[in-house]
XYZ file of C-alpha atoms in Angstrom:
764
model
C 0.000 0.000 0.000
C 1.260 3.422 -0.844
C 0.031 6.301 1.303
C 2.200 8.968 -0.336
C 5.180 11.221 0.544
C 5.681 14.888 1.362
C 3.750 17.158 -0.910
C 1.053 14.574 -1.525
C -2.341 15.951 -2.493
C -5.133 14.629 -0.387
C -8.454 14.277 -2.157
C -10.959 15.958 0.143
C -14.578 15.357 -0.810
C -17.044 17.620 0.939
C -19.870 15.753 2.570
C -23.130 16.966 3.988
C -24.307 16.729 7.575
C -27.077 14.352 6.545
C -24.568 11.888 5.113
C -22.562 11.971 8.327
C -25.712 11.369 10.321
C -26.725 8.456 8.145
C -23.321 6.825 8.406
C -23.051 7.185 12.160
C -26.560 5.821 12.629
C -25.716 2.983 10.294
C -22.605 2.199 12.316
C -24.691 1.932 15.465
C -27.078 -0.518 13.796
C -24.425 -2.780 12.310
C -23.138 -5.929 13.976
C -20.319 -5.702 16.484
C -16.721 -6.203 15.391
C -16.911 -9.875 14.583
C -13.820 -11.585 13.077
C -15.928 -14.115 11.229
C -18.195 -11.607 9.506
C -17.159 -10.704 6.006
C -16.134 -7.093 5.866
C -18.128 -6.247 2.768
C -21.339 -7.139 4.592
C -21.095 -4.268 7.042
C -17.774 -2.430 6.841
C -18.032 -1.327 3.232
C -19.953 1.910 4.006
C -17.181 2.952 6.404
C -14.451 2.071 3.965
C -16.247 4.057 1.278
C -16.627 6.953 3.672
C -12.890 7.067 4.359
C -12.178 6.874 0.633
C -14.535 9.798 -0.049
C -12.721 11.825 2.583
C -9.304 11.057 1.113
C -8.278 9.143 4.244
C -8.086 5.647 2.771
C -7.187 4.352 -0.675
C -6.990 0.887 -2.121
C -4.478 -0.935 -4.259
C -4.189 -0.217 -7.996
C -7.210 -2.432 -8.627
C -9.283 -0.509 -6.087
C -9.340 -3.280 -3.495
C -9.498 -1.782 0.007
C -8.530 -5.045 1.670
C -11.326 -4.887 4.208
C -10.515 -8.297 5.735
C -6.771 -7.741 5.854
C -5.041 -6.955 9.093
C -3.791 -3.398 9.316
C -0.178 -2.668 10.177
C 1.055 -0.013 12.560
C 2.406 2.028 9.655
C -0.868 1.783 7.741
C -2.762 2.865 10.825
C -0.730 6.039 11.431
C -1.121 6.945 7.763
C -4.915 6.804 8.205
C -4.828 8.796 11.440
C -2.527 11.460 9.990
C -4.970 12.061 7.160
C -8.046 11.899 9.425
C -6.757 14.391 11.980
C -4.896 16.656 9.566
C -1.310 16.030 10.696
C 1.226 17.193 8.116
C 4.243 18.521 10.040
C 7.248 16.247 9.546
C 9.447 15.740 12.607
C 12.586 13.749 13.248
C 12.823 9.969 12.912
C 14.263 8.332 16.048
C 13.423 4.794 14.920
C 16.112 2.537 13.532
C 13.573 0.219 11.886
C 12.057 3.001 9.726
C 14.285 3.462 6.660
C 14.173 6.897 5.105
C 13.307 5.363 1.736
C 10.271 3.436 3.051
C 6.783 4.532 1.996
C 5.795 5.005 5.623
C 8.843 6.992 6.804
C 7.110 10.336 6.485
C 3.901 9.193 8.211
C 5.831 7.646 11.111
C 7.784 10.898 11.452
C 4.571 12.954 11.383
C 2.874 10.724 13.962
C 5.899 10.874 16.225
C 6.007 14.675 16.000
C 2.262 14.947 16.610
C 2.740 13.098 19.883
C 0.312 10.218 19.606
C 2.784 7.580 18.300
C 5.571 6.465 20.632
C 6.883 3.299 19.046
C 7.352 -0.067 20.652
C 10.568 1.194 22.242
C 12.513 4.461 22.211
C 14.283 3.333 19.018
C 11.809 0.980 17.304
C 8.467 1.628 15.650
C 7.683 -1.891 14.410
C 5.936 -0.350 11.386
C 5.069 -3.609 9.625
C 3.738 -5.412 12.641
C -0.009 -6.019 12.626
C -1.872 -3.739 14.997
C -3.858 -5.266 17.855
C -7.291 -4.063 18.817
C -6.141 -2.551 22.099
C -3.177 -0.847 20.392
C -5.554 0.705 17.863
C -7.799 2.089 20.607
C -4.839 3.541 22.521
C -3.416 5.264 19.460
C -6.852 6.594 18.495
C -7.633 7.564 22.093
C -4.535 9.722 22.293
C -5.841 11.731 19.364
C -9.209 12.081 21.067
C -7.431 12.965 24.353
C -8.872 10.065 26.311
C -7.752 10.214 29.926
C -8.013 6.487 30.522
C -7.625 5.240 34.052
C -6.798 2.158 36.023
C -8.758 -0.702 37.467
C -10.499 -3.761 36.120
C -12.720 -3.492 33.059
C -16.352 -4.271 33.792
C -17.581 -3.675 30.248
C -16.198 -6.775 28.534
C -16.230 -10.413 29.609
C -12.487 -10.642 28.995
C -11.736 -7.389 30.777
C -8.912 -8.983 32.771
C -7.132 -9.810 29.520
C -6.956 -6.142 28.554
C -3.512 -4.710 29.275
C -3.147 -2.215 32.104
C -1.781 0.393 29.689
C -4.863 0.178 27.473
C -7.665 -0.669 29.887
C -8.752 2.901 30.626
C -8.675 3.856 26.941
C -10.756 0.808 25.986
C -13.326 1.603 28.668
C -13.655 5.199 27.477
C -13.951 4.151 23.830
C -16.669 1.698 24.784
C -18.586 4.329 26.773
C -18.584 6.531 23.647
C -19.835 3.643 21.432
C -16.702 3.767 19.318
C -16.225 0.045 19.980
C -18.799 -2.588 20.852
C -16.930 -5.876 21.172
C -17.900 -9.344 19.999
C -21.344 -10.970 20.300
C -20.121 -13.091 23.229
C -19.389 -9.948 25.242
C -15.611 -10.090 24.849
C -13.284 -7.478 23.381
C -10.338 -9.549 22.199
C -7.680 -6.983 23.065
C -4.788 -8.930 21.510
C -6.693 -9.850 18.348
C -5.443 -8.271 15.153
C -7.665 -5.483 13.833
C -8.665 -5.469 10.159
C -8.803 -2.573 7.791
C -12.612 -2.797 7.727
C -12.872 -2.780 11.505
C -10.458 0.131 11.663
C -12.601 2.057 9.187
C -15.663 1.568 11.373
C -14.120 2.827 14.621
C -12.409 5.723 12.828
C -15.687 6.881 11.238
C -17.411 6.579 14.608
C -14.651 8.562 16.290
C -14.489 11.337 13.696
C -18.199 11.780 13.136
C -18.704 14.726 10.780
C -15.298 15.839 9.513
C -14.563 19.463 8.599
C -11.308 19.539 6.661
C -11.655 22.699 4.596
C -11.133 26.283 5.867
C -14.003 28.735 5.697
C -17.435 29.161 7.240
C -19.482 26.046 7.984
C -23.022 25.656 9.319
C -24.061 22.050 9.951
C -27.485 22.465 11.531
C -28.200 19.468 13.784
C -25.560 16.726 13.844
C -25.840 13.276 15.426
C -22.546 12.059 16.853
C -19.181 13.807 16.935
C -17.784 16.613 14.814
C -14.053 16.850 14.111
C -12.236 19.904 12.728
C -8.777 19.032 11.389
C -7.824 22.289 9.667
C -7.441 25.874 10.794
C -9.231 28.904 9.379
C -12.629 27.383 10.168
C -15.640 29.292 11.481
C -18.340 26.888 12.655
C -21.676 28.525 13.378
C -25.380 27.802 13.893
C -24.815 24.125 14.716
C -26.109 21.677 17.342
C -23.868 18.654 17.985
C -25.258 15.622 19.810
C -21.784 14.218 20.556
C -18.410 15.853 21.111
C -16.626 18.537 19.124
C -12.921 17.912 18.478
C -10.433 20.551 17.378
C -7.737 18.102 16.375
C -4.006 18.404 16.787
C -3.820 18.755 13.030
C -4.747 22.421 13.428
C -1.164 23.098 14.403
C -0.905 26.726 15.498
C -3.938 27.842 13.499
C -7.219 29.359 14.684
C -10.849 28.237 14.885
C -13.940 30.307 15.669
C -17.192 28.887 17.050
C -20.378 30.979 16.972
C -23.891 29.985 18.060
C -22.809 26.377 18.592
C -24.374 23.962 21.086
C -22.471 20.793 22.024
C -24.400 18.250 24.069
C -21.140 16.511 24.898
C -17.855 18.323 25.356
C -15.438 20.390 23.287
C -11.912 18.979 23.094
C -9.244 21.411 21.915
C -6.024 19.554 21.156
C -4.823 21.793 18.317
C -4.313 25.542 17.708
C -1.736 27.772 19.309
C -1.327 30.965 21.243
C -2.458 33.641 18.784
C -3.499 34.163 15.188
C -3.160 37.636 13.679
C -3.148 39.194 17.121
C -6.243 37.296 18.284
C -6.713 34.249 20.485
C -6.521 31.018 18.535
C -9.894 29.645 19.685
C -12.859 32.009 19.964
C -16.084 30.803 21.601
C -18.993 33.134 20.894
C -22.447 32.146 22.164
C -21.252 28.562 22.667
C -22.948 26.108 25.032
C -21.373 22.814 26.091
C -21.257 20.479 29.064
C -17.488 20.657 29.150
C -14.368 22.086 27.565
C -11.006 20.321 27.564
C -7.886 22.259 26.560
C -5.346 19.530 25.942
C -2.549 19.982 23.426
C -1.296 16.694 22.029
C 2.043 18.301 21.223
C 2.298 20.301 24.462
C 2.073 23.680 22.718
C 0.787 26.838 24.426
C -2.888 27.525 23.591
C -5.143 30.600 23.854
C -8.923 30.410 24.381
C -11.351 33.342 24.336
C -14.996 33.140 25.507
C -17.508 35.906 24.877
C -21.188 36.702 24.359
C -23.667 34.158 25.720
C -21.135 31.361 25.999
C -21.991 28.998 28.858
C -19.769 26.001 29.673
C -20.109 24.295 33.032
C -16.636 22.809 33.434
C -13.338 23.606 31.734
C -10.271 21.412 32.237
C -6.875 22.764 31.200
C -4.274 20.036 30.614
C -1.629 22.104 28.872
C -0.056 25.537 29.199
C -2.669 28.046 28.105
C -4.116 31.528 28.197
C -7.850 31.639 28.946
C -9.829 34.849 28.576
C -13.481 35.041 29.598
C -15.195 38.352 28.809
C -18.752 37.180 29.439
C -21.006 38.694 32.071
C -21.700 37.168 35.478
C -23.762 34.007 35.158
C -22.261 33.162 31.756
C -18.959 31.977 30.400
C -16.602 29.340 31.747
C -18.263 28.597 35.055
C -15.495 26.440 36.546
C -11.892 26.133 35.366
C -9.480 23.430 36.532
C -5.756 23.337 35.869
C -5.152 19.588 35.848
C -1.977 19.209 33.867
C 1.626 18.082 34.010
C 4.242 19.596 36.274
C 5.600 22.834 34.870
C 2.346 23.845 33.158
C 1.343 27.502 33.081
C -2.152 28.975 33.046
C -2.790 32.675 32.559
C -6.286 34.095 33.132
C -7.944 37.336 32.033
C -11.387 38.894 31.879
C -14.331 38.103 34.136
C -13.333 34.681 35.470
C -15.796 32.929 37.754
C -14.172 30.012 39.587
C -10.664 28.519 39.261
C -8.896 25.649 40.994
C -5.287 24.567 40.523
C -4.751 20.804 40.935
C -1.307 20.608 39.293
C 1.943 20.253 41.270
C 4.815 22.503 40.223
C 2.569 24.682 38.046
C 2.284 28.432 37.640
C -1.121 30.107 37.782
C -1.321 33.798 36.868
C -4.163 36.319 36.871
C -2.927 38.765 34.272
C -5.924 41.071 33.893
C -9.511 41.494 35.032
C -11.376 39.940 37.931
C -11.490 36.411 39.320
C -14.401 35.708 41.632
C -12.882 32.696 43.395
C -9.451 31.090 43.101
C -8.304 27.974 44.964
C -4.856 26.383 45.078
C -5.673 22.764 45.930
C -3.623 20.700 48.364
C -2.511 18.548 45.417
C -0.830 21.552 43.782
C 2.347 21.209 45.825
C 5.137 23.499 44.690
C 2.849 25.641 42.533
C 2.874 29.445 42.379
C 0.249 32.154 42.022
C 0.782 35.641 40.635
C -1.754 38.480 40.465
C -0.705 41.312 38.186
C -1.256 44.989 38.820
C -4.313 45.232 36.560
C -6.007 42.198 38.106
C -8.003 41.508 41.243
C -9.359 38.410 42.961
C -12.356 38.529 45.236
C -11.502 35.320 47.116
C -8.233 33.353 47.293
C -8.045 29.994 49.099
C -4.567 28.570 49.731
C -5.014 24.897 50.671
C -1.288 24.275 50.270
C 1.695 26.481 51.021
C 1.888 28.832 48.034
C 3.921 31.930 47.149
C 1.532 34.634 45.920
C 3.309 37.430 44.069
C 2.386 40.577 42.168
C 0.824 43.921 42.948
C -2.772 43.089 42.147
C -5.728 43.311 44.491
C -7.165 40.592 46.724
C -10.379 41.166 48.632
C -10.395 38.055 50.837
C -7.434 35.735 51.514
C -7.953 32.415 53.307
C -4.725 30.632 54.310
C -5.399 27.002 55.238
C -1.883 25.521 55.117
C 1.526 26.625 56.427
C 4.274 27.936 54.186
C 2.383 30.592 52.225
C 3.710 34.059 51.457
C 1.644 36.872 49.979
C 3.269 39.970 48.498
C 0.132 42.141 48.368
C -2.064 43.209 51.269
C -5.574 41.756 50.967
C -8.550 43.634 52.335
C -9.132 40.795 54.779
C -6.873 37.907 55.789
C -7.952 34.727 57.583
C -5.201 32.364 58.752
C -6.232 28.985 60.058
C -5.495 28.638 63.784
C -2.246 26.840 64.485
C -0.381 27.945 61.357
C 1.473 31.029 60.184
C 1.733 32.895 56.915
C 3.829 35.776 55.695
C 1.378 38.476 54.581
C 2.833 41.610 53.045
C 6.133 41.096 54.837
C 4.711 40.304 58.286
C 4.572 36.865 59.880
C 0.934 36.425 60.876
C -0.900 33.902 62.958
C -4.674 33.789 63.192
C -4.750 36.588 65.772
C -2.546 38.979 63.849
C -4.337 38.167 60.626
C -7.618 39.171 62.216
C -6.064 42.523 63.038
C -4.786 45.055 60.626
C -1.707 44.528 58.496
C 1.520 46.148 59.488
C 1.522 48.647 56.587
C -1.147 51.372 56.694
C -3.868 51.722 54.118
C -7.255 53.282 53.657
C -10.047 50.741 53.517
C -11.920 49.984 50.334
C -14.524 52.643 49.597
C -12.677 55.441 51.381
C -12.290 58.367 51.235
C -15.857 59.233 50.364
C -17.953 62.407 50.408
C -21.295 62.543 52.185
C -23.888 65.214 52.938
C -22.669 67.155 49.919
C -24.285 70.591 49.677
C -23.681 73.518 47.356
C -20.645 74.837 49.265
C -19.967 72.162 51.909
C -19.354 68.439 52.225
C -18.445 65.845 54.835
C -15.400 63.791 53.818
C -15.249 60.413 55.549
C -12.156 58.214 56.070
C -11.581 54.728 57.484
C -8.240 52.972 57.865
C -6.894 49.575 58.779
C -4.849 50.834 61.723
C -3.972 53.835 63.876
C -1.839 56.679 62.574
C -1.938 60.174 61.113
C -4.162 60.823 58.156
C -3.162 63.484 55.606
C -5.864 64.777 53.299
C -6.403 67.489 50.686
C -9.171 68.732 48.401
C -8.349 69.947 44.878
C -10.362 71.061 41.877
C -11.058 68.293 39.391
C -9.384 70.360 36.685
C -6.173 70.543 38.766
C -6.025 66.791 39.344
C -5.425 64.801 42.520
C -2.273 65.043 44.638
C 0.465 62.638 45.717
C 2.415 61.846 48.868
C 4.733 64.835 48.872
C 1.924 67.338 48.306
C -0.063 65.823 51.158
C 2.937 65.800 53.496
C 4.059 69.336 52.534
C 0.756 71.110 52.014
C 2.159 74.574 52.747
C 4.290 74.527 49.607
C 1.304 73.600 47.426
C -1.233 76.071 48.786
C -2.029 77.327 45.287
C -3.291 73.910 44.250
C -4.780 72.640 47.509
C -8.166 74.233 48.132
C -8.419 72.623 51.553
C -6.038 70.320 53.456
C -5.417 68.983 56.934
C -4.414 66.107 59.198
C -6.390 63.827 61.517
C -5.289 61.578 64.351
C -6.694 58.075 63.775
C -7.064 56.286 67.097
C -8.941 53.156 66.011
C -8.913 50.949 62.919
C -11.983 50.301 60.796
C -13.707 53.304 62.340
C -15.095 56.179 60.316
C -13.764 59.676 60.956
C -15.230 62.771 59.343
C -14.028 66.250 58.523
C -16.233 69.108 57.357
C -15.147 70.886 54.163
C -16.463 74.427 53.627
C -15.958 77.190 51.092
C -16.618 75.039 48.050
C -18.086 76.396 44.835
C -21.636 75.571 43.898
C -21.895 73.129 40.973
C -18.175 72.332 41.253
C -16.202 69.080 40.860
C -13.436 68.052 43.248
C -10.896 65.382 44.209
C -10.219 64.388 47.790
C -6.834 62.668 48.246
C -5.790 60.892 51.431
C -2.851 58.954 52.877
C -2.268 57.247 56.217
C 1.127 57.358 57.936
C 1.576 54.946 60.853
C 3.565 55.512 63.987
C 6.684 54.009 62.361
C 6.546 56.502 59.497
C 5.317 54.094 56.822
C 2.941 55.536 54.277
C -0.111 53.994 52.727
C -0.824 54.353 49.017
C -2.623 57.598 48.222
C -6.288 56.978 47.586
C -8.490 59.393 45.663
C -12.238 59.925 45.375
C -14.220 62.437 43.335
C -17.372 64.345 44.229
C -19.428 67.267 42.901
C -21.443 69.973 44.646
C -25.012 70.549 43.499
C -26.576 73.635 41.909
C -28.282 75.150 44.942
C -29.683 78.277 43.335
C -33.308 79.323 43.690
C -35.224 78.559 40.498
C -36.605 81.554 38.675
C -37.928 82.644 35.307
C -35.539 84.044 32.723
C -35.943 87.653 31.606
C -38.990 88.112 29.408
C -40.748 85.062 30.792
C -43.376 83.956 31.554
C -45.767 85.319 28.954
C -49.126 84.263 27.544
C -50.782 83.778 24.175
C -54.458 83.548 23.189
C -55.624 81.169 20.509
C -58.674 79.108 19.633
C -59.244 75.392 19.345
C -61.131 73.456 16.667
C -64.480 74.398 18.241
C -63.587 78.115 18.249
C -63.163 78.037 22.046
C -60.583 80.461 23.397
C -57.387 78.799 24.687
C -54.739 80.371 26.908
C -51.147 79.286 26.247
C -48.089 80.133 28.338
C -44.396 80.415 27.450
C -41.792 79.849 30.195
C -38.024 79.606 30.481
C -36.517 78.573 33.861
C -33.015 79.351 35.109
C -32.409 75.707 36.268
C -33.823 72.240 35.926
C -36.943 71.929 38.063
C -40.706 71.411 37.970
C -43.269 73.983 36.821
C -46.699 74.129 38.480
C -49.531 76.305 37.138
C -53.171 77.054 37.865
C -55.783 79.326 36.198
C -58.288 81.135 38.438
C -60.828 83.927 38.008
C -59.497 87.458 38.211
C -58.865 88.640 41.738
C -58.597 85.153 43.242
C -56.256 84.596 46.143
C -52.923 83.315 44.895
C -52.445 79.607 45.681
C -49.504 78.601 47.849
C -46.609 76.484 46.612
C -47.815 73.667 48.844
C -51.300 73.688 47.323
C -49.845 73.817 43.811
C -47.521 70.878 44.540
C -50.373 68.900 46.087
C -52.781 69.705 43.228
C -55.192 71.199 45.757
C -56.106 74.490 44.041
C -59.832 74.871 44.637
C -61.971 76.292 41.825
C -59.217 76.198 39.255
C -60.111 76.519 35.594
C -56.929 74.708 34.604
C -54.054 73.029 36.514
C -50.880 71.160 35.605
C -47.254 70.273 36.371
C -44.348 69.609 34.009
C -40.571 69.093 34.064
C -38.656 72.028 32.637
C -34.987 72.374 31.691
C -32.560 75.158 32.412
C -32.497 77.995 29.829
C -34.923 76.108 27.589
C -38.186 77.617 26.314
C -41.228 75.511 27.110
C -44.838 76.030 26.029
C -47.959 75.068 27.931
C -50.191 74.374 24.934
C -53.455 74.703 26.894
C -53.665 76.230 30.340
C -57.466 76.251 30.696
C -59.487 73.095 30.946
C -62.787 74.980 31.375
C -64.735 77.258 29.014
C -63.634 80.896 29.216
C -66.023 83.854 28.997
C -65.388 86.591 26.447
C -63.840 89.883 27.439
C -63.082 88.529 30.898
C -59.924 88.778 33.005
C -58.323 85.645 34.472
C -55.292 85.141 36.730
C -52.644 82.566 35.699
C -50.352 81.523 38.571
C -46.966 79.858 37.842
C -44.474 78.402 40.317
C -41.025 76.757 39.899
C -39.903 74.168 42.447
C -36.588 72.276 42.815
C -37.406 69.325 45.033
C -33.752 68.241 45.216
C -32.702 71.219 47.286
C -36.133 72.281 48.536
C -36.042 75.702 46.903
C -38.644 77.370 44.758
C -39.544 80.630 43.043
C -42.246 83.025 44.128
C -45.699 82.280 42.778
C -45.937 84.461 39.666
C -49.307 85.986 38.622
C -50.163 86.821 34.994
C -53.523 88.457 34.151
C -55.030 87.390 30.849
C -58.092 89.019 29.228
C -60.080 87.003 26.745
C -61.239 88.421 23.417
C -64.714 89.636 22.321
C -65.700 87.011 19.803
C -69.458 87.999 19.390
C -70.251 90.357 16.367
C -72.160 93.650 17.203
C -75.817 94.174 16.211
C -77.950 97.312 15.419
C -80.795 97.213 17.895
C -82.867 99.977 16.147
C -82.630 102.712 13.484
C -85.015 105.708 13.344
C -85.359 108.698 11.031
C -86.648 111.963 12.559
C -86.699 115.686 11.789
C -87.324 115.085 8.143
C -86.889 118.311 6.192
C -86.418 119.226 2.538
C -82.732 118.782 2.632
C -82.011 116.950 5.885
C -83.048 114.208 8.266
C -81.904 112.977 11.634
C -80.858 109.344 11.934
C -80.877 107.712 15.397
C -79.006 104.402 15.969
C -78.792 102.019 18.928
C -75.970 99.327 19.105
C -75.567 96.485 21.639
C -71.888 97.277 22.242
C -69.395 100.007 21.447
C -68.105 100.060 17.892
C -67.943 101.942 14.615
C -71.164 102.227 12.609
C -70.999 102.608 8.845
C -74.146 104.152 7.194
C -75.222 105.522 3.831
C -78.275 107.221 2.273
C -79.130 106.255 -1.295
C -81.903 106.989 -3.646
C -84.686 104.530 -3.655
C -84.345 102.163 -6.544
C -80.697 101.313 -5.946
C -81.677 97.840 -4.991
C -78.366 96.489 -3.807
C -78.116 99.236 -1.176
C -81.704 98.807 -0.160
C -81.090 95.103 0.159
C -77.941 95.695 2.146
C -79.779 97.853 4.633
C -83.238 96.347 4.808
C -82.264 92.709 4.411
C -79.012 92.139 6.355
C -79.268 88.352 6.051
C -78.156 87.623 2.462
C -80.726 85.725 0.394
C -80.001 82.317 -0.970
C -80.073 83.642 -4.541
C -76.363 83.735 -5.494
C -76.676 86.824 -7.708
C -78.516 88.749 -4.987
C -75.978 87.627 -2.407
C -73.102 88.979 -4.484
C -74.975 92.263 -4.958
C -75.603 92.651 -1.246
C -72.005 91.808 -0.290
C -70.789 94.360 -2.824
C -73.045 96.942 -1.281
C -71.776 96.188 2.208
C -68.175 96.621 1.093
C -69.090 99.926 -0.541
C -70.585 101.053 2.739
C -67.335 100.311 4.541
C -65.188 101.982 1.933
C -67.503 104.946 1.466
C -66.945 104.993 -2.303
C -70.425 103.979 -3.557
C -72.738 106.267 -5.461
C -74.620 107.523 -2.460
C -76.349 110.737 -1.627
C -74.572 111.001 1.719
C -72.426 108.694 3.831
C -70.640 108.863 7.168
C -70.137 107.413 10.603
C -72.258 109.800 12.714
C -76.019 110.078 13.057
C -76.844 113.261 11.181
C -77.202 114.221 7.502
């Protein structure tokens, strides 16, 4: 058989998810691995599947040799193709000639880490592979953990070698192998090419071996990715998802993927184009295993709605979790070989180190809970400056280094040293620990640390008014507290400025010292002379009786705008308009001098002005309109309708307006505006009489129902449109007559008609 040399072109046929599902289901329905069954009767679909994937090829006549035993060299050639291994390493085996067809595959398998030979210098490439050897070699690629103890799955469990028993059990639990009809496994039996095809197809499941974006929908069984540059999205996997060692140092991205089993990452590296090699975005799985077959450093990034219950790290890695609380990698275990390193960043929930001689580092972000297990003897923990841990549990003596922050430190074993000063330290009775340079027992740990510091949350400003504030401090021990207040624009101050306030008087608005006589007790100083609506820093430092200084801590606060609300110049003012039913509507325009609430009420003219309390309570009796609205500083606001009741014509009303700032309890005076409504009713002539008729004159007497200007005219009888205009003021329905009358009325107003006399008084 010829499986090719370097530079060989593998024929990769793309298959659909439905085909993978059909094949895996078919494998589960077929008979168990029976040596007497002819391969073509049940193994042919698996052989064909491997051929279609470019993993297996027959002899020149196309015979796949299903019933032939498979050699160790033939097996590694299949595995290399299945899991995407292509990197050629050295050849330490004396029985693998460089000119042999399998030399390259043996070298690749050795470099990948799953093939170890039959001795340090022999590979036994042409020896037939046994069934237990096949499972062990395959299990290493799938990162089986194995175990010890007697096999209870197969009738011949005691015949399974100790070195393979755990792998065989795990393969059986995953339905990769099923054994013979009599319940035995036959660990030393030779495995055929057909049988090998079946277990390999079962192990791989759906194989993704081309870069690019893939969406598989719902997949029964496993999914294996053996190439980098893959983005798998919108997929539900009933089995496990494997990122094989064939990925090398490449990258894979998972998005909107649900794995009912676990995700096993045995390939990829530390970074790809500046990004983490494995990105999990909105990924759900029961477990995640980070386990490099070649021992390379790996980087994993979780984000979005990713939710994975348990993550096991078995190689040196960087794990970043930027999900919110309640999501992400819920529990992370470092369970690896001695010398492994794990670096954490982001919003990490729960971490435990189980690995002796390992190095655990929190490089950035927050860890909720971190435990160094008693099994992690000789391990170290570092917490960098930009990182903090809410709870650290040291169940074995551990050096904790760095300048990061620890809220709660629980020391449960002797021999620990901690370089930073946690907010609280609990040392188990009967042991000692070196905390921040001081040897502490349980009593001293319950007390304050030897170096001074201000407690978390201090300094802080309380009872902040427009020009005053109470600044509150609390420290971990007795000493002298130095404090100063500066404008936000001038920045905070440091140690020297606090200690030598006199030389920085131009910058320090207020400063002073306080004698702290008890730890964890609040002390307050009153700051006066501040500017209304100003922003400030308060800086503080504690110096103990031995002259040691705490770090300077800074807090910011702002004074409120405590002015009395008022109306801007030119406001308030009113407008009169009408609604759709020709009802008169009063509108008001206002502009306040600060953010506050505006109250208003409309009352009859001469009413007693309502109080601010009655306006705020909405208890203005007899109001013709009432309301309240939020108004903004220096912004014009309109009350589109003040009145809610009908208003009489030519009547005076009082509009009362009041501004109130509930935050500081200040308000404007109640402002009164008098508004007079319009006369909307047209005037009428109540009577018209002609007296004192003479040859050339008459006296006209008029009576109107309201003051106004009367237009009159005298015309000769026969000028019908004037007669009609005077004697018939309601225009007739006849359109021509109506036009004539309207024309006459206009002529009366203009005084330019052909009339004998016209005017606006009552005499001719």
